[in-house]
mmCIF file of C-alpha atoms and ligand atoms in Angstrom:
data_model
loop_
_atom_site.group_PDB
_atom_site.id
_atom_site.type_symbol
_atom_site.label_atom_id
_atom_site.label_comp_id
_atom_site.label_asym_id
_atom_site.label_seq_id
_atom_site.Cartn_x
_atom_site.Cartn_y
_atom_site.Cartn_z
ATOM 1 C CA MET A 1 203.405 63.123 175.553
ATOM 2 C CA SER A 2 204.836 65.430 178.508
ATOM 3 C CA ASP A 3 202.534 67.767 179.448
ATOM 4 C CA ASN A 4 203.503 71.601 178.115
ATOM 5 C CA SER A 5 200.209 72.639 179.914
ATOM 6 C CA ARG A 6 202.242 74.700 182.404
ATOM 7 C CA THR A 7 205.414 75.950 180.306
ATOM 8 C CA LYS A 8 204.328 79.412 178.419
ATOM 9 C CA VAL A 9 205.684 80.016 174.652
ATOM 10 C CA ILE A 10 205.378 83.583 172.826
ATOM 11 C CA VAL A 11 205.660 83.038 169.540
ATOM 12 C CA GLY A 12 207.226 85.688 167.128
ATOM 13 C CA MET A 13 204.223 86.468 165.092
ATOM 14 C CA SER A 14 204.882 88.562 161.665
ATOM 15 C CA GLY A 15 202.144 88.181 160.205
ATOM 16 C CA GLY A 16 203.116 85.343 157.919
ATOM 17 C CA VAL A 17 202.326 81.780 156.749
ATOM 18 C CA ASP A 18 205.572 80.027 158.895
ATOM 19 C CA SER A 19 204.954 82.135 162.484
ATOM 20 C CA SER A 20 201.096 81.238 162.243
ATOM 21 C CA VAL A 21 201.223 77.578 161.547
ATOM 22 C CA SER A 22 204.069 78.023 164.958
ATOM 23 C CA ALA A 23 201.401 79.264 166.821
ATOM 24 C CA TYR A 24 199.064 76.811 166.179
ATOM 25 C CA LEU A 25 201.774 73.587 166.151
ATOM 26 C CA LEU A 26 202.321 74.546 170.001
ATOM 27 C CA LEU A 27 198.995 74.673 170.678
ATOM 28 C CA GLN A 28 198.353 71.518 169.682
ATOM 29 C CA GLN A 29 201.221 70.416 170.966
ATOM 30 C CA GLY A 30 199.561 71.848 174.850
ATOM 31 C CA TYR A 31 201.758 74.719 175.276
ATOM 32 C CA GLN A 32 200.429 77.737 177.027
ATOM 33 C CA VAL A 33 201.021 80.243 173.394
ATOM 34 C CA GLU A 34 200.800 83.638 173.352
ATOM 35 C CA GLY A 35 202.354 86.031 170.146
ATOM 36 C CA LEU A 36 204.172 89.373 169.855
ATOM 37 C CA PHE A 37 204.269 91.337 167.142
ATOM 38 C CA MET A 38 207.401 93.990 166.745
ATOM 39 C CA LYS A 39 207.941 96.712 164.299
ATOM 40 C CA ASN A 40 211.477 97.402 163.708
ATOM 41 C CA TRP A 41 211.356 100.293 161.594
ATOM 42 C CA GLU A 42 209.893 103.775 161.051
ATOM 43 C CA GLU A 43 208.365 104.573 158.254
ATOM 44 C CA ASP A 44 207.965 107.914 156.835
ATOM 45 C CA ASP A 45 204.253 109.533 155.694
ATOM 46 C CA THR A 46 204.604 108.537 152.486
ATOM 47 C CA ASP A 47 206.012 104.488 152.303
ATOM 48 C CA GLU A 48 203.564 102.529 150.822
ATOM 49 C CA TYR A 49 206.439 100.237 150.693
ATOM 50 C CA CYS A 50 206.639 98.455 153.937
ATOM 51 C CA ALA A 51 203.720 96.438 154.606
ATOM 52 C CA ALA A 52 204.361 96.532 158.518
ATOM 53 C CA ALA A 53 200.202 97.735 158.909
ATOM 54 C CA GLN A 54 199.321 94.991 157.117
ATOM 55 C CA ASP A 55 201.395 92.269 158.668
ATOM 56 C CA LEU A 56 200.067 93.520 161.944
ATOM 57 C CA GLU A 57 196.649 92.999 160.680
ATOM 58 C CA ASP A 58 197.261 89.224 159.867
ATOM 59 C CA ALA A 59 198.982 88.016 163.053
ATOM 60 C CA GLN A 60 196.272 89.992 164.408
ATOM 61 C CA ALA A 61 193.736 87.946 162.181
ATOM 62 C CA VAL A 62 195.715 84.774 163.467
ATOM 63 C CA ALA A 63 195.423 85.289 167.250
ATOM 64 C CA ASP A 64 191.953 85.760 167.547
ATOM 65 C CA LYS A 65 191.645 82.599 165.206
ATOM 66 C CA LEU A 66 193.690 80.488 167.420
ATOM 67 C CA GLY A 67 192.460 82.347 170.750
ATOM 68 C CA ILE A 68 195.536 83.375 172.236
ATOM 69 C CA VAL A 69 196.616 86.541 172.997
ATOM 70 C CA LEU A 70 198.955 88.682 170.712
ATOM 71 C CA HIS A 71 201.366 91.435 172.079
ATOM 72 C CA THR A 72 203.402 94.116 170.218
ATOM 73 C CA ILE A 73 206.733 95.373 170.301
ATOM 74 C CA ASN A 74 208.772 98.496 169.037
ATOM 75 C CA PHE A 75 211.913 97.331 168.886
ATOM 76 C CA ALA A 76 212.355 100.513 165.967
ATOM 77 C CA ALA A 77 215.464 102.601 168.732
ATOM 78 C CA GLU A 78 217.567 98.663 168.780
ATOM 79 C CA TYR A 79 217.145 98.000 165.073
ATOM 80 C CA TRP A 80 218.528 101.587 163.979
ATOM 81 C CA ASP A 81 221.052 101.445 166.601
ATOM 82 C CA ASN A 82 221.914 97.746 165.953
ATOM 83 C CA VAL A 83 221.585 96.276 163.255
ATOM 84 C CA PHE A 84 220.516 99.771 160.266
ATOM 85 C CA GLU A 85 223.962 102.115 161.524
ATOM 86 C CA TYR A 86 226.096 98.465 161.099
ATOM 87 C CA PHE A 87 224.400 98.283 157.639
ATOM 88 C CA LEU A 88 224.904 101.775 156.211
ATOM 89 C CA ALA A 89 228.539 101.759 157.665
ATOM 90 C CA GLU A 90 229.234 98.141 155.478
ATOM 91 C CA TYR A 91 228.014 100.142 152.916
ATOM 92 C CA LYS A 92 229.956 102.423 153.609
ATOM 93 C CA ALA A 93 233.261 100.562 153.471
ATOM 94 C CA GLY A 94 232.338 99.332 150.086
ATOM 95 C CA ARG A 95 231.311 95.838 151.785
ATOM 96 C CA THR A 96 228.052 93.617 150.887
ATOM 97 C CA PRO A 97 226.329 93.033 154.134
ATOM 98 C CA ASN A 98 223.882 90.669 155.409
ATOM 99 C CA PRO A 99 220.839 92.799 157.681
ATOM 100 C CA ASP A 100 218.947 89.507 158.344
ATOM 101 C CA ILE A 101 221.509 87.965 160.168
ATOM 102 C CA MET A 102 222.509 90.809 162.495
ATOM 103 C CA CYS A 103 218.712 91.687 163.292
ATOM 104 C CA ASN A 104 218.819 87.821 164.270
ATOM 105 C CA LYS A 105 221.671 88.413 166.607
ATOM 106 C CA GLU A 106 220.336 91.567 168.141
ATOM 107 C CA ILE A 107 216.924 91.972 167.690
ATOM 108 C CA LYS A 108 214.883 88.387 167.679
ATOM 109 C CA PHE A 109 217.489 86.921 170.059
ATOM 110 C CA LYS A 110 218.383 89.747 172.233
ATOM 111 C CA ALA A 111 216.050 92.395 172.557
ATOM 112 C CA PHE A 112 212.704 90.027 171.680
ATOM 113 C CA LEU A 113 214.256 87.504 173.884
ATOM 114 C CA GLU A 114 214.732 89.095 176.909
ATOM 115 C CA PHE A 115 211.982 91.112 176.560
ATOM 116 C CA ALA A 116 209.722 87.583 176.283
ATOM 117 C CA ALA A 117 210.994 86.383 179.005
ATOM 118 C CA GLU A 118 211.542 89.271 181.475
ATOM 119 C CA GLU A 119 208.440 90.883 180.623
ATOM 120 C CA LEU A 120 206.116 88.456 179.508
ATOM 121 C CA GLY A 121 207.143 85.535 181.199
ATOM 122 C CA ALA A 122 208.284 83.083 178.740
ATOM 123 C CA ASP A 123 209.876 79.408 179.452
ATOM 124 C CA TYR A 124 211.056 79.986 175.523
ATOM 125 C CA ILE A 125 210.150 81.543 172.702
ATOM 126 C CA ALA A 126 209.173 80.397 169.254
ATOM 127 C CA THR A 127 209.825 81.559 165.168
ATOM 128 C CA GLY A 128 208.649 80.417 162.512
ATOM 129 C CA HIS A 129 212.194 79.949 161.307
ATOM 130 C CA TYR A 130 213.261 76.498 159.085
ATOM 131 C CA VAL A 131 216.043 75.386 161.577
ATOM 132 C CA ARG A 132 215.374 72.580 164.461
ATOM 133 C CA ARG A 133 217.668 71.716 167.754
ATOM 134 C CA ARG A 134 218.778 68.805 169.026
ATOM 135 C CA CYS A 135 220.349 68.168 172.520
ATOM 136 C CA VAL A 136 223.531 65.666 172.398
ATOM 137 C CA ASN A 137 225.537 65.214 175.920
ATOM 138 C CA GLY A 138 223.379 67.775 177.626
ATOM 139 C CA LYS A 139 224.103 70.752 175.340
ATOM 140 C CA TRP A 140 221.757 72.168 172.188
ATOM 141 C CA GLN A 141 222.993 71.683 168.553
ATOM 142 C CA LEU A 142 221.655 73.595 166.098
ATOM 143 C CA LEU A 143 220.339 71.431 162.796
ATOM 144 C CA ARG A 144 219.651 72.294 159.135
ATOM 145 C CA GLY A 145 215.644 72.278 158.480
ATOM 146 C CA LEU A 146 214.530 69.492 157.708
ATOM 147 C CA ASP A 147 213.275 70.959 153.866
ATOM 148 C CA GLY A 148 216.536 71.720 152.223
ATOM 149 C CA ASN A 149 215.083 73.753 150.250
ATOM 150 C CA LYS A 150 213.749 76.302 153.578
ATOM 151 C CA ASP A 151 216.582 76.080 155.461
ATOM 152 C CA GLN A 152 217.586 79.332 157.016
ATOM 153 C CA SER A 153 220.269 77.868 159.284
ATOM 154 C CA TYR A 154 222.534 80.242 157.485
ATOM 155 C CA PHE A 155 220.753 83.146 159.010
ATOM 156 C CA LEU A 156 220.529 82.298 162.143
ATOM 157 C CA TYR A 157 224.410 81.054 162.995
ATOM 158 C CA THR A 158 225.093 83.483 165.746
ATOM 159 C CA LEU A 159 223.033 81.470 168.369
ATOM 160 C CA SER A 160 224.704 79.963 171.682
ATOM 161 C CA HIS A 161 223.760 77.184 172.719
ATOM 162 C CA GLU A 162 222.112 78.205 175.463
ATOM 163 C CA HIS A 163 219.669 80.882 173.259
ATOM 164 C CA VAL A 164 218.829 77.438 170.611
ATOM 165 C CA ALA A 165 217.543 76.305 174.096
ATOM 166 C CA GLN A 166 215.486 78.685 175.116
ATOM 167 C CA THR A 167 214.028 78.671 171.293
ATOM 168 C CA LEU A 168 211.410 76.344 169.132
ATOM 169 C CA PHE A 169 211.351 76.148 165.724
ATOM 170 C CA PRO A 170 208.239 73.981 165.592
ATOM 171 C CA VAL A 171 208.141 74.220 161.596
ATOM 172 C CA GLY A 172 212.030 73.256 161.223
ATOM 173 C CA GLU A 173 210.690 69.592 161.525
ATOM 174 C CA LEU A 174 208.358 70.238 158.281
ATOM 175 C CA GLU A 175 208.542 71.055 154.393
ATOM 176 C CA LYS A 176 207.202 74.056 153.143
ATOM 177 C CA PRO A 177 203.802 72.971 151.593
ATOM 178 C CA GLU A 178 202.963 70.980 153.980
ATOM 179 C CA VAL A 179 202.993 74.208 156.594
ATOM 180 C CA ARG A 180 200.883 75.957 154.334
ATOM 181 C CA ARG A 181 198.300 73.198 154.210
ATOM 182 C CA ILE A 182 198.370 73.123 157.620
ATOM 183 C CA ALA A 183 197.318 76.728 157.348
ATOM 184 C CA GLU A 184 194.788 76.176 154.969
ATOM 185 C CA GLU A 185 193.665 73.437 156.311
ATOM 186 C CA GLN A 186 193.012 75.753 160.292
ATOM 187 C CA GLY A 187 191.517 78.426 157.927
ATOM 188 C CA LEU A 188 194.739 80.909 159.227
ATOM 189 C CA VAL A 189 194.342 84.018 156.624
ATOM 190 C CA THR A 190 198.337 84.428 155.546
ATOM 191 C CA ALA A 191 197.839 80.007 154.210
ATOM 192 C CA ASP A 192 198.686 81.813 150.956
ATOM 193 C CA LYS A 193 200.610 84.846 151.808
ATOM 194 C CA LYS A 194 203.409 85.032 149.386
ATOM 195 C CA ASP A 195 207.031 84.271 151.282
ATOM 196 C CA SER A 196 208.514 87.724 152.394
ATOM 197 C CA THR A 197 211.641 88.566 150.205
ATOM 198 C CA GLY A 198 214.691 90.679 149.958
ATOM 199 C CA ILE A 199 215.725 93.192 152.927
ATOM 200 C CA CYS A 200 212.791 94.141 155.429
ATOM 201 C CA PHE A 201 212.909 98.125 155.496
ATOM 202 C CA ILE A 202 213.291 97.884 152.013
ATOM 203 C CA GLY A 203 211.149 96.267 151.140
ATOM 204 C CA GLU A 204 209.825 96.466 147.323
ATOM 205 C CA ARG A 205 211.332 99.770 147.032
ATOM 206 C CA LYS A 206 214.922 100.066 144.699
ATOM 207 C CA PHE A 207 217.857 99.089 146.601
ATOM 208 C CA LYS A 208 219.646 101.966 144.624
ATOM 209 C CA ASP A 209 217.092 104.802 145.588
ATOM 210 C CA PHE A 210 217.028 103.843 149.106
ATOM 211 C CA LEU A 211 220.146 103.555 149.692
ATOM 212 C CA SER A 212 220.969 106.940 148.110
ATOM 213 C CA GLN A 213 218.665 108.703 150.569
ATOM 214 C CA TYR A 214 221.511 107.299 153.218
ATOM 215 C CA LEU A 215 224.841 107.737 151.584
ATOM 216 C CA PRO A 216 226.350 109.792 149.763
ATOM 217 C CA ALA A 217 227.029 108.514 145.829
ATOM 218 C CA GLN A 218 230.558 108.605 144.503
ATOM 219 C CA PRO A 219 230.408 108.397 141.114
ATOM 220 C CA GLY A 220 233.876 106.899 139.195
ATOM 221 C CA ASP A 221 235.368 104.726 136.444
ATOM 222 C CA ILE A 222 234.712 101.477 135.416
ATOM 223 C CA GLU A 223 237.832 99.398 134.773
ATOM 224 C CA THR A 224 239.119 96.687 133.188
ATOM 225 C CA PRO A 225 241.102 94.719 134.744
ATOM 226 C CA GLU A 226 244.144 95.595 132.751
ATOM 227 C CA GLY A 227 243.829 99.385 133.291
ATOM 228 C CA GLN A 228 241.095 100.416 130.489
ATOM 229 C CA VAL A 229 238.870 102.926 131.324
ATOM 230 C CA ILE A 230 235.488 101.268 129.456
ATOM 231 C CA GLY A 231 232.397 103.697 131.382
ATOM 232 C CA ARG A 232 231.739 104.870 134.661
ATOM 233 C CA HIS A 233 229.769 103.697 137.529
ATOM 234 C CA GLU A 234 227.692 106.260 139.780
ATOM 235 C CA GLY A 235 228.542 104.382 142.953
ATOM 236 C CA LEU A 236 230.604 101.908 144.276
ATOM 237 C CA MET A 237 228.242 100.858 146.533
ATOM 238 C CA TYR A 238 225.808 100.155 144.189
ATOM 239 C CA HIS A 239 227.967 97.113 143.680
ATOM 240 C CA THR A 240 228.245 93.660 144.969
ATOM 241 C CA LEU A 241 231.405 90.999 143.140
ATOM 242 C CA GLY A 242 230.569 88.217 140.779
ATOM 243 C CA GLN A 243 227.330 91.059 140.202
ATOM 244 C CA ARG A 244 226.183 91.780 136.352
ATOM 245 C CA LYS A 245 223.047 93.655 135.789
ATOM 246 C CA GLY A 246 222.806 96.914 135.975
ATOM 247 C CA LEU A 247 226.749 98.063 134.826
ATOM 248 C CA HIS A 248 225.573 99.886 131.666
ATOM 249 C CA ILE A 249 228.558 98.760 129.818
ATOM 250 C CA GLY A 250 227.831 97.415 125.979
ATOM 251 C CA GLY A 251 228.360 98.877 122.307
ATOM 252 C CA LEU A 252 232.325 98.761 123.127
ATOM 253 C CA ALA A 253 233.185 96.399 119.341
ATOM 254 C CA GLU A 254 236.711 95.477 120.968
ATOM 255 C CA PHE A 255 235.475 93.215 123.059
ATOM 256 C CA GLY A 256 232.903 91.597 121.892
ATOM 257 C CA ASP A 257 229.282 90.520 123.740
ATOM 258 C CA GLU A 258 230.321 88.263 126.611
ATOM 259 C CA PRO A 259 228.530 90.128 129.061
ATOM 260 C CA TRP A 260 230.770 91.897 132.269
ATOM 261 C CA TYR A 261 230.666 91.465 135.692
ATOM 262 C CA VAL A 262 232.372 93.084 138.982
ATOM 263 C CA VAL A 263 235.276 91.648 140.070
ATOM 264 C CA GLU A 264 237.006 94.124 142.330
ATOM 265 C CA LYS A 265 235.430 97.523 144.091
ATOM 266 C CA ASP A 266 239.164 99.353 144.163
ATOM 267 C CA MET A 267 237.714 101.568 147.184
ATOM 268 C CA GLN A 268 241.337 103.927 147.281
ATOM 269 C CA ARG A 269 241.016 104.807 143.676
ATOM 270 C CA ASN A 270 236.589 104.617 143.928
ATOM 271 C CA VAL A 271 237.669 102.174 140.716
ATOM 272 C CA LEU A 272 234.999 99.446 139.473
ATOM 273 C CA ILE A 273 236.730 96.410 137.776
ATOM 274 C CA VAL A 274 235.001 94.643 135.550
ATOM 275 C CA ALA A 275 235.719 90.975 133.938
ATOM 276 C CA GLN A 276 234.232 89.240 130.613
ATOM 277 C CA GLY A 277 232.113 86.368 130.630
ATOM 278 C CA SER A 278 230.721 84.300 133.210
ATOM 279 C CA ASP A 279 233.698 81.893 133.979
ATOM 280 C CA HIS A 280 236.388 84.688 133.942
ATOM 281 C CA SER A 281 239.550 83.404 136.809
ATOM 282 C CA LEU A 282 239.220 86.393 138.504
ATOM 283 C CA LEU A 283 235.268 85.902 139.623
ATOM 284 C CA TYR A 284 237.274 82.908 141.634
ATOM 285 C CA SER A 285 238.756 82.878 144.713
ATOM 286 C CA ASP A 286 240.102 79.563 146.691
ATOM 287 C CA GLY A 287 239.456 80.178 149.725
ATOM 288 C CA LEU A 288 238.561 83.485 152.571
ATOM 289 C CA ILE A 289 239.596 84.967 155.044
ATOM 290 C CA ALA A 290 237.157 86.102 158.261
ATOM 291 C CA ASN A 291 236.302 87.663 160.980
ATOM 292 C CA GLN A 292 233.765 87.190 164.462
ATOM 293 C CA MET A 293 233.876 84.089 164.401
ATOM 294 C CA HIS A 294 231.049 82.229 166.332
ATOM 295 C CA TRP A 295 230.674 78.705 167.116
ATOM 296 C CA VAL A 296 227.157 77.540 168.562
ATOM 297 C CA SER A 297 228.368 75.691 170.599
ATOM 298 C CA ARG A 298 231.148 78.532 171.874
ATOM 299 C CA GLU A 299 234.187 75.592 171.971
ATOM 300 C CA LYS A 300 236.656 76.293 169.511
ATOM 301 C CA PRO A 301 236.815 73.254 167.663
ATOM 302 C CA ALA A 302 240.252 72.037 166.788
ATOM 303 C CA THR A 303 241.907 72.849 164.067
ATOM 304 C CA PRO A 304 242.306 72.157 161.124
ATOM 305 C CA LEU A 305 239.085 71.209 160.876
ATOM 306 C CA ARG A 306 237.509 69.360 157.478
ATOM 307 C CA CYS A 307 233.687 70.918 157.322
ATOM 308 C CA ALA A 308 231.557 72.442 154.959
ATOM 309 C CA VAL A 309 230.664 76.167 154.199
ATOM 310 C CA LYS A 310 228.497 78.468 152.463
ATOM 311 C CA THR A 311 229.383 82.346 151.470
ATOM 312 C CA ARG A 312 225.476 82.187 150.435
ATOM 313 C CA TYR A 313 222.719 81.614 151.457
ATOM 314 C CA ARG A 314 221.177 79.233 149.291
ATOM 315 C CA GLN A 315 224.297 78.204 147.899
ATOM 316 C CA GLU A 316 225.667 74.370 147.726
ATOM 317 C CA ASP A 317 227.476 73.390 150.863
ATOM 318 C CA ILE A 318 231.588 73.756 149.992
ATOM 319 C CA PRO A 319 234.082 71.236 151.214
ATOM 320 C CA CYS A 320 237.065 73.249 153.007
ATOM 321 C CA THR A 321 239.615 73.244 155.148
ATOM 322 C CA LEU A 322 239.157 75.442 158.168
ATOM 323 C CA THR A 323 241.969 76.685 160.255
ATOM 324 C CA TYR A 324 242.711 79.917 162.578
ATOM 325 C CA LEU A 325 244.817 82.272 162.712
ATOM 326 C CA ASN A 326 244.544 83.986 166.026
ATOM 327 C CA ASP A 327 241.525 84.422 168.445
ATOM 328 C CA ASP A 328 238.897 86.032 166.108
ATOM 329 C CA GLU A 329 240.322 85.557 162.874
ATOM 330 C CA ILE A 330 239.933 82.351 160.535
ATOM 331 C CA GLU A 331 241.203 81.155 157.039
ATOM 332 C CA VAL A 332 239.193 78.817 155.109
ATOM 333 C CA ILE A 333 240.623 77.303 152.056
ATOM 334 C CA PHE A 334 237.902 75.893 149.372
ATOM 335 C CA ASP A 335 238.169 71.810 148.422
ATOM 336 C CA GLN A 336 237.637 73.792 144.462
ATOM 337 C CA PRO A 337 237.595 76.967 144.112
ATOM 338 C CA GLN A 338 234.250 79.303 144.072
ATOM 339 C CA LYS A 339 232.882 82.104 141.844
ATOM 340 C CA ALA A 340 231.711 85.553 144.052
ATOM 341 C CA VAL A 341 233.305 84.865 147.704
ATOM 342 C CA THR A 342 232.138 88.673 148.640
ATOM 343 C CA PRO A 343 233.645 91.024 151.699
ATOM 344 C CA GLY A 344 230.809 91.866 154.501
ATOM 345 C CA GLN A 345 228.520 88.633 153.513
ATOM 346 C CA SER A 346 228.452 85.492 156.531
ATOM 347 C CA ALA A 347 230.232 82.404 155.591
ATOM 348 C CA VAL A 348 228.799 79.448 157.671
ATOM 349 C CA PHE A 349 230.251 76.204 158.518
ATOM 350 C CA TYR A 350 228.204 72.529 158.926
ATOM 351 C CA LEU A 351 229.160 69.040 159.731
ATOM 352 C CA GLY A 352 226.444 67.150 158.083
ATOM 353 C CA GLU A 353 223.381 68.277 159.830
ATOM 354 C CA GLU A 354 224.755 70.964 162.152
ATOM 355 C CA CYS A 355 225.569 74.091 161.750
ATOM 356 C CA LEU A 356 227.955 75.252 163.729
ATOM 357 C CA GLY A 357 228.851 78.994 163.612
ATOM 358 C CA GLY A 358 229.939 81.377 161.135
ATOM 359 C CA ALA A 359 232.219 84.442 160.463
ATOM 360 C CA ILE A 360 231.921 87.733 158.920
ATOM 361 C CA ILE A 361 233.695 87.309 155.437
ATOM 362 C CA GLY A 362 237.005 89.807 155.099
ATOM 363 C CA ARG A 363 238.718 89.187 152.359
ATOM 364 C CA TYR A 364 238.864 86.592 149.374
ATOM 365 C CA LEU A 365 241.937 84.387 148.668
ATOM 366 C CA ARG A 366 243.277 84.424 144.946
ATOM 367 C CA ARG A 367 246.711 81.925 144.372
HETATM 368 N N1 ATP B 1 207.810 91.544 163.185
HETATM 369 C C1 ATP B 1 207.870 90.891 163.283
HETATM 370 N N2 ATP B 1 207.481 90.657 164.483
HETATM 371 C C2 ATP B 1 207.650 88.885 165.608
HETATM 372 N N3 ATP B 1 208.468 87.796 164.722
HETATM 373 C C3 ATP B 1 208.990 87.996 163.944
HETATM 374 C C4 ATP B 1 208.677 89.119 163.282
HETATM 375 N N4 ATP B 1 209.722 89.023 161.866
HETATM 376 C C5 ATP B 1 209.644 87.923 161.749
HETATM 377 N N5 ATP B 1 209.889 87.551 162.726
HETATM 378 C C6 ATP B 1 210.243 85.969 163.611
HETATM 379 O O1 ATP B 1 211.027 85.562 162.543
HETATM 380 C C7 ATP B 1 210.417 84.699 161.761
HETATM 381 C C8 ATP B 1 211.737 84.130 161.051
HETATM 382 O O2 ATP B 1 211.240 85.580 159.786
HETATM 383 P P1 ATP B 1 211.518 86.119 158.264
HETATM 384 O O3 ATP B 1 210.945 87.289 158.293
HETATM 385 O O4 ATP B 1 212.849 84.760 158.317
HETATM 386 O O5 ATP B 1 209.800 85.675 158.059
HETATM 387 P P2 ATP B 1 209.598 84.248 157.630
HETATM 388 O O6 ATP B 1 210.730 82.929 157.385
HETATM 389 O O7 ATP B 1 208.973 84.618 156.355
HETATM 390 O O8 ATP B 1 208.287 83.529 158.485
HETATM 391 P P3 ATP B 1 206.901 84.011 158.122
HETATM 392 O O9 ATP B 1 206.397 83.202 157.161
HETATM 393 O O10 ATP B 1 206.722 83.594 159.625
HETATM 394 O O11 ATP B 1 206.951 85.703 157.986
HETATM 395 C C9 ATP B 1 209.630 84.169 161.856
HETATM 396 O O12 ATP B 1 208.700 83.217 161.477
HETATM 397 C C10 ATP B 1 208.845 84.818 163.044
HETATM 398 O O13 ATP B 1 208.760 84.026 164.286
#
């Protein structure tokens, strides 16, 4: 086994089970390990939602149990400027952003990485993400996590091969139940802690209440694709393409009982367009246009490229063909039409186990 005792690793410790076990595994592998807890969101006085204080307490308890130092850092200003402002601007433009992807790009693999390397003398950083890496011809590739249910590569496609070279992902080689088992066996307080869900700064609050604090809502009509007004919405930003829940349409005798789905947001007219039936043709797209294309390898592959794409986390792979339209914009054509392709979300590309990179969906294509 290689001698890791001179290699310093700073583990991002969130107070969750995955990063707790990551720290433990790195110690087992003989590294010099220290933890770093980040605070990215300032709560207001009455905030009972964000569990950051509890998370810090848990991270500290795990660090104490493992006998490692836990540092703390506040990146709330960076988070606000680079993640939250983006999140608001996207919603304002009628799109559905993914702040976790931006957080990985701007905070974990920028602010955190720089701080760990420059201030804490890290040779590597580590996180509890379920992804793996491999070195091919001197270049690091990002791979899906071994546990297909937990794979988090979708959220990490903005990494470069240099980022991947500098980061260890100890739990990416394990299945989640095994991670919990290790935590239990080692008596870590996080062993049974629930996985975090949703967007961290929103927590368990109602999304609508949260967003309305920051963006003024503009009510408008709900129309059928034929232009018949069948209801009112409270603001387009509260709705996502493909959404069924929360439309409050019903009891329209002439339309029958089939549920309604959002098929378009007409930003210019402030109209929400809905259609009936979970298989309505307007829910499907043949492809998409995306921009801000990023390749983990930083080298543009030759296109057209046959690969697989995910347009959402936890989606099955969709076989597709990717073609460049210009330096930054791509067109993706699916082999089979797909439901609810959503502007603002990311399209992430794979070749087998390798996550190649991704781009932000600008619009869907319908023939
Ligand atoms: N507040 C934080 N401070 C330090 N590192 C963090 C923080 N939040 C997340 N991370 C790092 O990013 C990884 C992935 O974060 P994510 O929010 O997806 O948590 P997770 O997959 O539920 O993992 P965990 O069980 O460790 O919380 C974590 O495992 C951890 O290494």
